[in-house]
Short mmCIF file of N, CA and C in Angstrom, two decimals:
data_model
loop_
_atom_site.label_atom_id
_atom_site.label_comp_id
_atom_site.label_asym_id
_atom_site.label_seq_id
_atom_site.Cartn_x
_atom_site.Cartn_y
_atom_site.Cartn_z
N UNK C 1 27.17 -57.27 -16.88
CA UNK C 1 26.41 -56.68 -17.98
C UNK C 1 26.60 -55.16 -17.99
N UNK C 2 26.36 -54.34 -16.70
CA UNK C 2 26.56 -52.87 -16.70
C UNK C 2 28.16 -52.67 -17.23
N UNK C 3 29.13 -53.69 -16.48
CA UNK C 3 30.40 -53.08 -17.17
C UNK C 3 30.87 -53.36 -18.72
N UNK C 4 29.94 -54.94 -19.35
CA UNK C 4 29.96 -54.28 -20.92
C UNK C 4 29.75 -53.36 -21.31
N UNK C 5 28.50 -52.66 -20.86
CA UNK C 5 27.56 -51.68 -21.52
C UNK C 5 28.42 -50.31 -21.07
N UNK C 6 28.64 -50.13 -20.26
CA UNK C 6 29.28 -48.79 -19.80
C UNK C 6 30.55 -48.81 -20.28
N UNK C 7 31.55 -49.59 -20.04
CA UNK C 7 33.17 -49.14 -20.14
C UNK C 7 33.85 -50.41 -21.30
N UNK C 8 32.69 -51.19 -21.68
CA UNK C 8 33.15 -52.59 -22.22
C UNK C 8 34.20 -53.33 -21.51
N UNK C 9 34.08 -53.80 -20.39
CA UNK C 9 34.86 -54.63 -19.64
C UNK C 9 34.01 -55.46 -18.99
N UNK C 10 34.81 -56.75 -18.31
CA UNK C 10 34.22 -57.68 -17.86
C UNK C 10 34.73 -57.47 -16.58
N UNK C 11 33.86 -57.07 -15.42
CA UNK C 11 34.80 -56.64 -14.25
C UNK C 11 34.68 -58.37 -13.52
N UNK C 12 34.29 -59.34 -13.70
CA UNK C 12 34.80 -60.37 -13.57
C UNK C 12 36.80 -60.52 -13.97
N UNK C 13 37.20 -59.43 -14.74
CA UNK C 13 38.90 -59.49 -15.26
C UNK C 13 39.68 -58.48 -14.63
N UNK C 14 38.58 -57.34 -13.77
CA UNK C 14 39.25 -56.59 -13.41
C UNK C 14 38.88 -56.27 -11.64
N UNK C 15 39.78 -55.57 -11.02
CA UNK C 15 39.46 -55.53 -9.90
C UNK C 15 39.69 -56.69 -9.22
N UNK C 16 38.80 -56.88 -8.07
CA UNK C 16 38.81 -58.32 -7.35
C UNK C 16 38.26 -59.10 -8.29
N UNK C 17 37.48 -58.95 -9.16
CA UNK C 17 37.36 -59.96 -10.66
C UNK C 17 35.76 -60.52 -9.86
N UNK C 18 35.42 -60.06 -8.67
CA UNK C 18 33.87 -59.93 -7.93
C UNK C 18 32.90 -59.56 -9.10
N UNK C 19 31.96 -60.18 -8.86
CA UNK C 19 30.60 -59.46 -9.82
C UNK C 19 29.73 -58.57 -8.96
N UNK C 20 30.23 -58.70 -7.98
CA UNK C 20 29.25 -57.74 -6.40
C UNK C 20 28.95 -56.40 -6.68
N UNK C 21 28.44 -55.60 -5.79
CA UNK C 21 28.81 -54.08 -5.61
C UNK C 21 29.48 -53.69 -5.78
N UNK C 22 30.82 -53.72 -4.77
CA UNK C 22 31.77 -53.05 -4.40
C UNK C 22 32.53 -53.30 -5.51
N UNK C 23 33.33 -54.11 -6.21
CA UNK C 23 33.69 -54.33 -7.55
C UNK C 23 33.37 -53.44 -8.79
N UNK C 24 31.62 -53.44 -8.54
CA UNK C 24 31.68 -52.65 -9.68
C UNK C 24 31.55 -51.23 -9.41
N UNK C 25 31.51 -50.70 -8.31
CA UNK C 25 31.98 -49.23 -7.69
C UNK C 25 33.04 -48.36 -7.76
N UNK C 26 33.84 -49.71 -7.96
CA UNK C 26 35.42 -49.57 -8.02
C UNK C 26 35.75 -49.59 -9.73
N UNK C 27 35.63 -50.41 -10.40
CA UNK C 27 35.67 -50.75 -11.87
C UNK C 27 35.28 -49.76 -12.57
N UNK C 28 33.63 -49.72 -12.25
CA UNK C 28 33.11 -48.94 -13.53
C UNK C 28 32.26 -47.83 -12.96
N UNK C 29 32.24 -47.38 -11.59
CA UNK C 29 31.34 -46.22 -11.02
C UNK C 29 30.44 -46.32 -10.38
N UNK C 30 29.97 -45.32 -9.38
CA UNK C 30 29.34 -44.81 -8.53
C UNK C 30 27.65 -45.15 -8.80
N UNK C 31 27.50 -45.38 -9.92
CA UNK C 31 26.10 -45.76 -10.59
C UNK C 31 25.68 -46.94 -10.39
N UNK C 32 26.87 -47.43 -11.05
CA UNK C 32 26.60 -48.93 -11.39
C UNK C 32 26.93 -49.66 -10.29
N UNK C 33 27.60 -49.60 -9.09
CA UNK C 33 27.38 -50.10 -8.17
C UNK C 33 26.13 -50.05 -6.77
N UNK C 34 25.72 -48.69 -7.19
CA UNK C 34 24.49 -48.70 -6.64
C UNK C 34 23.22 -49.48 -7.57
N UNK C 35 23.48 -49.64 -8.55
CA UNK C 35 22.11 -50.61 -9.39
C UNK C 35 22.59 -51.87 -9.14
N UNK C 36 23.83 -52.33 -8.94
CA UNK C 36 24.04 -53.83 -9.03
C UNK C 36 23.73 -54.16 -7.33
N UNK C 37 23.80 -53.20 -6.47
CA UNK C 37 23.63 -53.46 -5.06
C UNK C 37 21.91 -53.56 -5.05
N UNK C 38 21.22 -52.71 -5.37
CA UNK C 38 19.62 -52.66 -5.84
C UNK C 38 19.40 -53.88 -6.33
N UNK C 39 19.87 -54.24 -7.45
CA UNK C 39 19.16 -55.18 -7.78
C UNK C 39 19.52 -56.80 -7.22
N UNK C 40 20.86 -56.87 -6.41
CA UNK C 40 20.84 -57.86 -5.44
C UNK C 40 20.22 -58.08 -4.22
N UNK C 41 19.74 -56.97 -3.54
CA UNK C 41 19.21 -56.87 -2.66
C UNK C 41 17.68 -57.08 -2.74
N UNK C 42 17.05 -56.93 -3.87
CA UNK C 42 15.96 -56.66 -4.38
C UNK C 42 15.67 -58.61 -4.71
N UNK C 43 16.78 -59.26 -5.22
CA UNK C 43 16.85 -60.50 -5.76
C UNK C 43 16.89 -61.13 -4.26
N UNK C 44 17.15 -60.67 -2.90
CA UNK C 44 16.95 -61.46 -1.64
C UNK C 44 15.27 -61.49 -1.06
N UNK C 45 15.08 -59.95 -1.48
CA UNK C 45 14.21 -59.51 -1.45
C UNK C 45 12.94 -60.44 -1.34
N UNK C 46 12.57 -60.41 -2.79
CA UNK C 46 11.88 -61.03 -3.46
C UNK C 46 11.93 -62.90 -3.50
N UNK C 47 13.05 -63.22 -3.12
CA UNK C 47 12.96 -64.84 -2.89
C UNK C 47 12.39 -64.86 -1.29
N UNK C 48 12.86 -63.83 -0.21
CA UNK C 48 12.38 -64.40 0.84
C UNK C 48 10.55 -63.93 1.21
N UNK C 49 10.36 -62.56 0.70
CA UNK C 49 8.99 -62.41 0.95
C UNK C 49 7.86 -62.84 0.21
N UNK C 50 8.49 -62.71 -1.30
CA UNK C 50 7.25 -63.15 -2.28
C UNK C 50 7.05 -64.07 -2.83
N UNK C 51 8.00 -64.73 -2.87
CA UNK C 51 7.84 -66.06 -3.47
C UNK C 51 7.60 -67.26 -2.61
N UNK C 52 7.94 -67.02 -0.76
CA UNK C 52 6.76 -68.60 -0.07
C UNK C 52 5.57 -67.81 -0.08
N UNK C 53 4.78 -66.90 -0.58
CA UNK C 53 3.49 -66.18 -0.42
C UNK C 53 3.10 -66.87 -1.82
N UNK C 54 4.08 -66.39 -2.81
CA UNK C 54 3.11 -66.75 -4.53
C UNK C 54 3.45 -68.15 -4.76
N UNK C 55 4.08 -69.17 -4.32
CA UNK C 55 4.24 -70.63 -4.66
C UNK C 55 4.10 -70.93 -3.61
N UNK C 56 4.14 -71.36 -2.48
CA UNK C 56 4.09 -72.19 -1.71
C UNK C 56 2.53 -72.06 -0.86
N UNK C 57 2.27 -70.75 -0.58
CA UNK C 57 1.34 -70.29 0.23
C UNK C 57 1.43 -70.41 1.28
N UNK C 58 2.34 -70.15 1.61
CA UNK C 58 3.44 -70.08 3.34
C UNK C 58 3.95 -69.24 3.35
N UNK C 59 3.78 -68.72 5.15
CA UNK C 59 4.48 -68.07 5.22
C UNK C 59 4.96 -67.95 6.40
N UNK C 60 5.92 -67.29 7.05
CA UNK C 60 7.00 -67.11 8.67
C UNK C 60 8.43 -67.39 8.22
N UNK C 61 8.82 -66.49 9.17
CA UNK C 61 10.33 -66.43 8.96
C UNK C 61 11.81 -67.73 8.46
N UNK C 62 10.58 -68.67 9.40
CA UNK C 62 11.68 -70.07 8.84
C UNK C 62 11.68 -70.43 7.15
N UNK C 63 10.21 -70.81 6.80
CA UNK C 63 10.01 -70.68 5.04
C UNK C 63 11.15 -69.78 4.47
N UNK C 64 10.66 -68.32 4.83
CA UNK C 64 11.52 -67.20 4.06
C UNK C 64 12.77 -67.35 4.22
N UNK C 65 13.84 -67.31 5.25
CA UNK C 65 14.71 -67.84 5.40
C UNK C 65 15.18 -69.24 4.40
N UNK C 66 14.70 -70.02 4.20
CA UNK C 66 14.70 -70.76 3.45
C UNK C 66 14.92 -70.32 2.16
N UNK C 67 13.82 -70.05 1.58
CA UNK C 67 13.81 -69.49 0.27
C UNK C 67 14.89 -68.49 -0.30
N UNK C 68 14.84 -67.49 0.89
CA UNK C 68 16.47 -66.66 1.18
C UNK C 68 17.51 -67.14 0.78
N UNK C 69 18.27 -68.53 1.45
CA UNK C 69 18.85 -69.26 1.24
C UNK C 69 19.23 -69.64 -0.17
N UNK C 70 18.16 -70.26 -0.55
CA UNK C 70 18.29 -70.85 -1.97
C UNK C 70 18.38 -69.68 -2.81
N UNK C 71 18.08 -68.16 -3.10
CA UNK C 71 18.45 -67.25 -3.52
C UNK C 71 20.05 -66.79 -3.40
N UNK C 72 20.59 -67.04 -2.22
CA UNK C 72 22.11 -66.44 -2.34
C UNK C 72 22.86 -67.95 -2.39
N UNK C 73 22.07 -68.91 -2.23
CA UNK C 73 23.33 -70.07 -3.28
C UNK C 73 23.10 -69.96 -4.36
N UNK C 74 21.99 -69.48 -5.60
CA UNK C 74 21.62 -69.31 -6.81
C UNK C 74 22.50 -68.39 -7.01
N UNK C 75 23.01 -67.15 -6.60
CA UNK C 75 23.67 -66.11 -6.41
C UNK C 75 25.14 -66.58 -6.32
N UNK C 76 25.55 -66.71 -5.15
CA UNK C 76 27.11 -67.44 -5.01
C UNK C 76 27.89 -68.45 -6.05
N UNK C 77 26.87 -69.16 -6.44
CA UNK C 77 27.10 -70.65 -7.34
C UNK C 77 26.02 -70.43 -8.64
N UNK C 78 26.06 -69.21 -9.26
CA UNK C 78 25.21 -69.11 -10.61
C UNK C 78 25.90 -69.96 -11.68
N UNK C 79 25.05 -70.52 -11.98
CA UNK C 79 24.82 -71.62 -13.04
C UNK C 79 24.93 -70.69 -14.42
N UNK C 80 25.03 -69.84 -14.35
CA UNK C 80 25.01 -68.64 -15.40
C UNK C 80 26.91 -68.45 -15.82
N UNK C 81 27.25 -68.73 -14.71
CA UNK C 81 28.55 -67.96 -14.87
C UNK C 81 29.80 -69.31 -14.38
N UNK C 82 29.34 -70.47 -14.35
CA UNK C 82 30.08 -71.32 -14.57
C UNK C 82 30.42 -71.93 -12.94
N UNK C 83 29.30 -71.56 -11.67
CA UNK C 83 29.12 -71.94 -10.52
C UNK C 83 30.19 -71.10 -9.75
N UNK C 84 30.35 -69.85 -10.88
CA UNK C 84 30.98 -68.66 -10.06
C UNK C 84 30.38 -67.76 -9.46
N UNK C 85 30.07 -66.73 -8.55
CA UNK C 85 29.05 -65.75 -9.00
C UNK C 85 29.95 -64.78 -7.50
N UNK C 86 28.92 -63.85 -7.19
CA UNK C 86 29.08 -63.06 -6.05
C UNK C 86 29.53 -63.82 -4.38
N UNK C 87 29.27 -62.43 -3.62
CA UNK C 87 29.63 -62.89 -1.86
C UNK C 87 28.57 -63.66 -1.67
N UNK C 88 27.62 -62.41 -1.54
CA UNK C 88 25.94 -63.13 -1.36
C UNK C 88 25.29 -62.07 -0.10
N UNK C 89 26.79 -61.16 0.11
CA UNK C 89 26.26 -60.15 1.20
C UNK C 89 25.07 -59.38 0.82
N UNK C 90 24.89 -58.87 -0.28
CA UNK C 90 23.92 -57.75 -0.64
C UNK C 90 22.35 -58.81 -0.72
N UNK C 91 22.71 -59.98 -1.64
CA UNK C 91 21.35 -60.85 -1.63
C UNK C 91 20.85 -61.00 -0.61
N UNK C 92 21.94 -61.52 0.92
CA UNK C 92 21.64 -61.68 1.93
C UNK C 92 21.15 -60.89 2.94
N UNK C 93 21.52 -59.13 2.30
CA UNK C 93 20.63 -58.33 3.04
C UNK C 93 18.91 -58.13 2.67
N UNK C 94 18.68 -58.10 1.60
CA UNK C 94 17.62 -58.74 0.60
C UNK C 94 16.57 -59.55 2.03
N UNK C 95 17.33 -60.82 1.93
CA UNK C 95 16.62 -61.90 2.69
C UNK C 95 16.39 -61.42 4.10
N UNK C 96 17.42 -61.00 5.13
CA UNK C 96 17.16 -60.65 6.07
C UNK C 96 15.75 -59.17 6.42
N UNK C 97 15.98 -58.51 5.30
CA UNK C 97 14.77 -57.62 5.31
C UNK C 97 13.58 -58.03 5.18
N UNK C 98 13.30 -59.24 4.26
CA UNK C 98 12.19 -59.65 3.92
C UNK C 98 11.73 -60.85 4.91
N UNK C 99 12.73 -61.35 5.83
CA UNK C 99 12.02 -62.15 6.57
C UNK C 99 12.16 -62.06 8.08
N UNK C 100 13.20 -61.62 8.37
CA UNK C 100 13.32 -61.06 9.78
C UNK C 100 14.37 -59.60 10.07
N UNK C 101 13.33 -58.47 10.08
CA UNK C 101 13.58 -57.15 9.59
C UNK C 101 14.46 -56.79 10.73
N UNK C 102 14.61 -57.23 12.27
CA UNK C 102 14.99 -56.65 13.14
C UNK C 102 16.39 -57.09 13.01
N UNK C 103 16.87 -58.93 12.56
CA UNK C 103 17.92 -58.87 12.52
C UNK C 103 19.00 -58.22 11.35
N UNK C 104 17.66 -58.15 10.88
CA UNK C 104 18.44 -56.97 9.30
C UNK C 104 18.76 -55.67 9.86
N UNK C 105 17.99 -55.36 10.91
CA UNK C 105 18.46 -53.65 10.92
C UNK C 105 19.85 -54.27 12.22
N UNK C 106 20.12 -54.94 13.13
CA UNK C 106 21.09 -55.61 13.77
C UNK C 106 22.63 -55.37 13.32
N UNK C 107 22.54 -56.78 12.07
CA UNK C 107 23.40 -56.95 11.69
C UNK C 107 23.58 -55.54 10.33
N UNK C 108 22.91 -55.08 10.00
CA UNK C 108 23.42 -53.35 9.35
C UNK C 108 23.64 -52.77 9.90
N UNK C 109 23.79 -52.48 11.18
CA UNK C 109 24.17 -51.75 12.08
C UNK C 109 25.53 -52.12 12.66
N UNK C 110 25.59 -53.70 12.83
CA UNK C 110 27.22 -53.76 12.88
C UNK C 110 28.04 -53.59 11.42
N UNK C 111 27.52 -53.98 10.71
CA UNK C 111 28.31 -53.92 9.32
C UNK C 111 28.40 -52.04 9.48
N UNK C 112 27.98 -51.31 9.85
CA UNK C 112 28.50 -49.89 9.47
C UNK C 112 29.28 -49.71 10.70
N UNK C 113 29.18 -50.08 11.69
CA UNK C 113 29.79 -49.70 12.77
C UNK C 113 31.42 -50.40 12.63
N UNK C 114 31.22 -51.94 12.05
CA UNK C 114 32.84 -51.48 11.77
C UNK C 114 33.18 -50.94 10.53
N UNK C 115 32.60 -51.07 9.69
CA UNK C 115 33.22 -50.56 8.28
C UNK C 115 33.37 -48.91 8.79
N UNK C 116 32.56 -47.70 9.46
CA UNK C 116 33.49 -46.78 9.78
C UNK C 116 34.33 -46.85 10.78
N UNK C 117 34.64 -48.27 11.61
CA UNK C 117 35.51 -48.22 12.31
C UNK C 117 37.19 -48.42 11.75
N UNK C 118 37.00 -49.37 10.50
CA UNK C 118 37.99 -49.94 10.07
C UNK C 118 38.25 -49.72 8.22
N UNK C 119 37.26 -48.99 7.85
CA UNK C 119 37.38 -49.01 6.43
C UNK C 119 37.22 -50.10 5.56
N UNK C 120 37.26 -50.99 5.78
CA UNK C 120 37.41 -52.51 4.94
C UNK C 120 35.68 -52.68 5.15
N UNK C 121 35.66 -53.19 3.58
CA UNK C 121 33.95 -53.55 3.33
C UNK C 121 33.80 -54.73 3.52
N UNK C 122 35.11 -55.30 3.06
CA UNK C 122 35.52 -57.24 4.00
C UNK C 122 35.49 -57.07 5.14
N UNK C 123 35.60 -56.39 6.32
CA UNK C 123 35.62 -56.83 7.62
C UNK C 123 34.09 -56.32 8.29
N UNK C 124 33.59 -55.32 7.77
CA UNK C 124 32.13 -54.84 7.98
C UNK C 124 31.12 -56.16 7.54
N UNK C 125 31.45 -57.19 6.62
CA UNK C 125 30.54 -57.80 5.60
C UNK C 125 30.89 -59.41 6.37
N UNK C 126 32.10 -59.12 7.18
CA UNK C 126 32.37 -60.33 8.37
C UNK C 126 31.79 -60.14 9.06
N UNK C 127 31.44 -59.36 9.83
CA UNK C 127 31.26 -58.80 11.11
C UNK C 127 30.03 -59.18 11.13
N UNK C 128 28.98 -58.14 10.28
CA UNK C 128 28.08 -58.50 10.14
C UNK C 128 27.68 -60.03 9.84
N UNK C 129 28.06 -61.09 9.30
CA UNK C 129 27.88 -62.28 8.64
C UNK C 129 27.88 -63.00 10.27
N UNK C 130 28.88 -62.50 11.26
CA UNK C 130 28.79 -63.50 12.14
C UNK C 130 27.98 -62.83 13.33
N UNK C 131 27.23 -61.71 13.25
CA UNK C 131 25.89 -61.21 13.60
C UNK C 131 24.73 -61.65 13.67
N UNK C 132 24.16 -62.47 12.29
CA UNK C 132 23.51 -63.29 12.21
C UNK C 132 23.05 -63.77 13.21
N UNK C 133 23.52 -64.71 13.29
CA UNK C 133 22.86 -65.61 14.29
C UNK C 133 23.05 -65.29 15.86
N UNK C 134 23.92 -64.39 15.94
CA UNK C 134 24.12 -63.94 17.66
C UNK C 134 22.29 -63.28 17.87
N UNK C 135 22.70 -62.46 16.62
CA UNK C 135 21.18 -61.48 16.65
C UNK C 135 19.85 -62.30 16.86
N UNK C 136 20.25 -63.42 16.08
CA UNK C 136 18.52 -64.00 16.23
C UNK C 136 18.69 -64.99 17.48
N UNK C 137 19.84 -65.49 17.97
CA UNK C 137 19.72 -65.76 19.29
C UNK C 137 19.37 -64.83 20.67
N UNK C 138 19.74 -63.72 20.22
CA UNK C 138 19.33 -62.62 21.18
C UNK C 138 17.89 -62.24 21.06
N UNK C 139 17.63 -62.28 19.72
CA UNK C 139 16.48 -62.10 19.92
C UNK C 139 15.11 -63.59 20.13
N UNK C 140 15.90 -64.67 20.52
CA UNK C 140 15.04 -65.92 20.85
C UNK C 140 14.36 -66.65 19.78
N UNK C 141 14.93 -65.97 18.53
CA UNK C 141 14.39 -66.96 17.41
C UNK C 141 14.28 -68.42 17.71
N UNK C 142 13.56 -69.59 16.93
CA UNK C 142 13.55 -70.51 16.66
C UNK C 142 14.84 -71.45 16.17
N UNK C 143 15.34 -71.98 16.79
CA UNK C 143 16.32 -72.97 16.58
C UNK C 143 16.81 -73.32 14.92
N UNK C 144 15.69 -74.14 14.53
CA UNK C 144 15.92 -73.88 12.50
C UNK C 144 15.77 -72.14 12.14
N UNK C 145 15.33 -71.56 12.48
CA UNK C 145 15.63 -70.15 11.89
C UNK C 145 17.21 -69.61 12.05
N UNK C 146 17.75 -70.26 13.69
CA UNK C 146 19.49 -69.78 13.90
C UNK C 146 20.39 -70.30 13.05
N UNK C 147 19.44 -71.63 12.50
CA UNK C 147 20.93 -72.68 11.95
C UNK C 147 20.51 -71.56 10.35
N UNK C 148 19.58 -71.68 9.58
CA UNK C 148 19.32 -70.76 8.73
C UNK C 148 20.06 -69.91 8.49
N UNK C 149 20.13 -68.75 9.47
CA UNK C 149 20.97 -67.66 9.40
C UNK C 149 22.29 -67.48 10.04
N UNK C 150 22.51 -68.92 9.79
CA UNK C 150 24.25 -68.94 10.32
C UNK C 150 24.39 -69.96 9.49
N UNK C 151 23.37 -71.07 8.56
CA UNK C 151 24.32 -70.85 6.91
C UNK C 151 24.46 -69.73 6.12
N UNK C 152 23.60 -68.82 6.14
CA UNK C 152 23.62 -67.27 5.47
C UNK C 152 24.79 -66.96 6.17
N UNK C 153 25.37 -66.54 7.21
CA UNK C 153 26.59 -66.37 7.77
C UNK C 153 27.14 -66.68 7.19
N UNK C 154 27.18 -68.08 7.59
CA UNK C 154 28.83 -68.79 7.25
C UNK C 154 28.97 -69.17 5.92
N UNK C 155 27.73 -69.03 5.03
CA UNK C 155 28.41 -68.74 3.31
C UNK C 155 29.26 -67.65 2.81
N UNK C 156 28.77 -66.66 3.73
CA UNK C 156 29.27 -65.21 3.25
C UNK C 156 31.06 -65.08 3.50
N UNK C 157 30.86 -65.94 4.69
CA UNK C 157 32.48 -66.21 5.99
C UNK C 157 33.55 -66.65 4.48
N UNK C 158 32.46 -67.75 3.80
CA UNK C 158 33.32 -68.80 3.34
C UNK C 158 33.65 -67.94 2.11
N UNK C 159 32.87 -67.52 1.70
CA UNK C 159 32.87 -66.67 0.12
C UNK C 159 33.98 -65.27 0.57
N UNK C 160 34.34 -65.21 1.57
CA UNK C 160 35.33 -63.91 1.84
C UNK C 160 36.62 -64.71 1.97
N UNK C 161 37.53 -65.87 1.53
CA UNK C 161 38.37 -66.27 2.26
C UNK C 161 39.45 -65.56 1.55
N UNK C 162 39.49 -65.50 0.62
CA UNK C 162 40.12 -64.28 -0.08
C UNK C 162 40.50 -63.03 0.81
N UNK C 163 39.62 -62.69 0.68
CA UNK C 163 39.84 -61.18 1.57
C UNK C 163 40.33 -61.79 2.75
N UNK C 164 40.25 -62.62 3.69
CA UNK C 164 40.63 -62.61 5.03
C UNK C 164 42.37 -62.87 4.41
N UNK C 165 42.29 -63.77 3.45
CA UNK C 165 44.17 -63.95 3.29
C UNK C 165 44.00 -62.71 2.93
N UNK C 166 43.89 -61.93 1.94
CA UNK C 166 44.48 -60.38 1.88
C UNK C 166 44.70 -59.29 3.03
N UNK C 167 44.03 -59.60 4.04
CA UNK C 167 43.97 -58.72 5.06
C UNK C 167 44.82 -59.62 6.20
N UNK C 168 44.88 -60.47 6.28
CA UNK C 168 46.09 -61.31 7.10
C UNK C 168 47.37 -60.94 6.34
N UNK C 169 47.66 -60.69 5.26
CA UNK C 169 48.96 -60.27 4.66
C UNK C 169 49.12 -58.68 4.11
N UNK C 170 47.49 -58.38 4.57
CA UNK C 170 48.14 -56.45 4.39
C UNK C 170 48.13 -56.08 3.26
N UNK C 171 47.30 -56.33 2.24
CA UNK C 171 47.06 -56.31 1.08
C UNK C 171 45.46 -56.06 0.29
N UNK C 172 44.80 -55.90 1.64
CA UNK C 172 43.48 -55.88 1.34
C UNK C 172 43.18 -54.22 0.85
N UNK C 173 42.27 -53.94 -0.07
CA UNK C 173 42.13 -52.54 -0.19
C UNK C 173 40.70 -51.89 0.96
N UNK C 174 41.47 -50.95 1.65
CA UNK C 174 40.44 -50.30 2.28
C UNK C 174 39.71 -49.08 1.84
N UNK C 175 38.17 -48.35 2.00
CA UNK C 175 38.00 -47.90 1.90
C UNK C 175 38.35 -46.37 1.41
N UNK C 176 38.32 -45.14 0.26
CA UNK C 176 38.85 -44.47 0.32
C UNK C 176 40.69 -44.22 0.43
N UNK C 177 41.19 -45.04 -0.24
CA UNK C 177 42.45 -45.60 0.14
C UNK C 177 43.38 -45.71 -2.07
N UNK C 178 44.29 -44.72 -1.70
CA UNK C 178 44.47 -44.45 -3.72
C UNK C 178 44.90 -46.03 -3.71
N UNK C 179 45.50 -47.09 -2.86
CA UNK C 179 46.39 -48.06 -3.18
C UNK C 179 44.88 -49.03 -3.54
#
């Protein structure tokens, strides 16, 4: 929608043809990828903290997690866009804030630690994805909360396979990089 409105393009046609952030950072600007990152994150947000509080009247990390869940497959597989949609990284940071904050600050902390190690927002957005669940095993989570956040993982794993063939053949775009 921002890249109709701004440049009239469908950055679904251009770029990695992603509806994510980084796509539209790249496509259509510095703006609009910070509002499309906002308002995905905001959309994890809001499925994992407020909504087992305003429908269900539950609440703990496993629920939210849950609900999390069903937010970045709504996200990944939008019914809007023909069961195409985003990674699910940004939704999925969303969820991890709203239901278990420590492995959110964890796994953001590896996601920057390699992304300035390596430049690639695909290998920071791996890294992090298979963080997940190390993190909430380290930190002694609950068994259904690990498997939880290692389908949040391993959707994100699966939704990058792209990028891993691009970066297995040297073709992936890195950070700051004119190619």
């Amino acid at each position: 929608v921002l890249g109709r409105w701004a440049k009239g393009i469908d950055i679904r046609t251009v770029g990695s043809g992603n509806i994510g952030a980084t796509n539209a950072l790249r496509t259509v600007g510095l703006w609009a990828g910070i509002v499309v990152l906002s308002v995905d994150v905001l959309k994890g947000l809001i499925a994992s903290s407020a909504i087992p509080r305003w429908l269900l009247e539950v609440t703990g990390p496993g629920i939210s997690l849950a609900c999390g869940l069903a937010a970045v497959l709504g996200h990944t597989f939008s019914c809007f866009l023909r069961f195409q949609g985003g990674k699910g990284v940004a939704t999925t940071i969303g969820v991890l804030v709203g239901s278990v904050p420590l492995v959110a600050g964890v796994t953001g902390g590896v996601w920057l630690a390699v992304f300035a190690a390596f430049r690639y927002v695909s290998v920071g957005s791996l890294a992090a994805a298979l963080a997940i669940p190390v993190a909430q095993l380290a930190l002694r989570q609950p068994l259904p909360e690990v498997l939880l956040g290692a389908c949040l993982g391993g959707l994100i794993i699966a939704r990058h396979r792209s990028n891993i063939q691009r970066l297995l053949s040297g073709a992936e775009h890195r950070a700051w990089s004119r190619r």
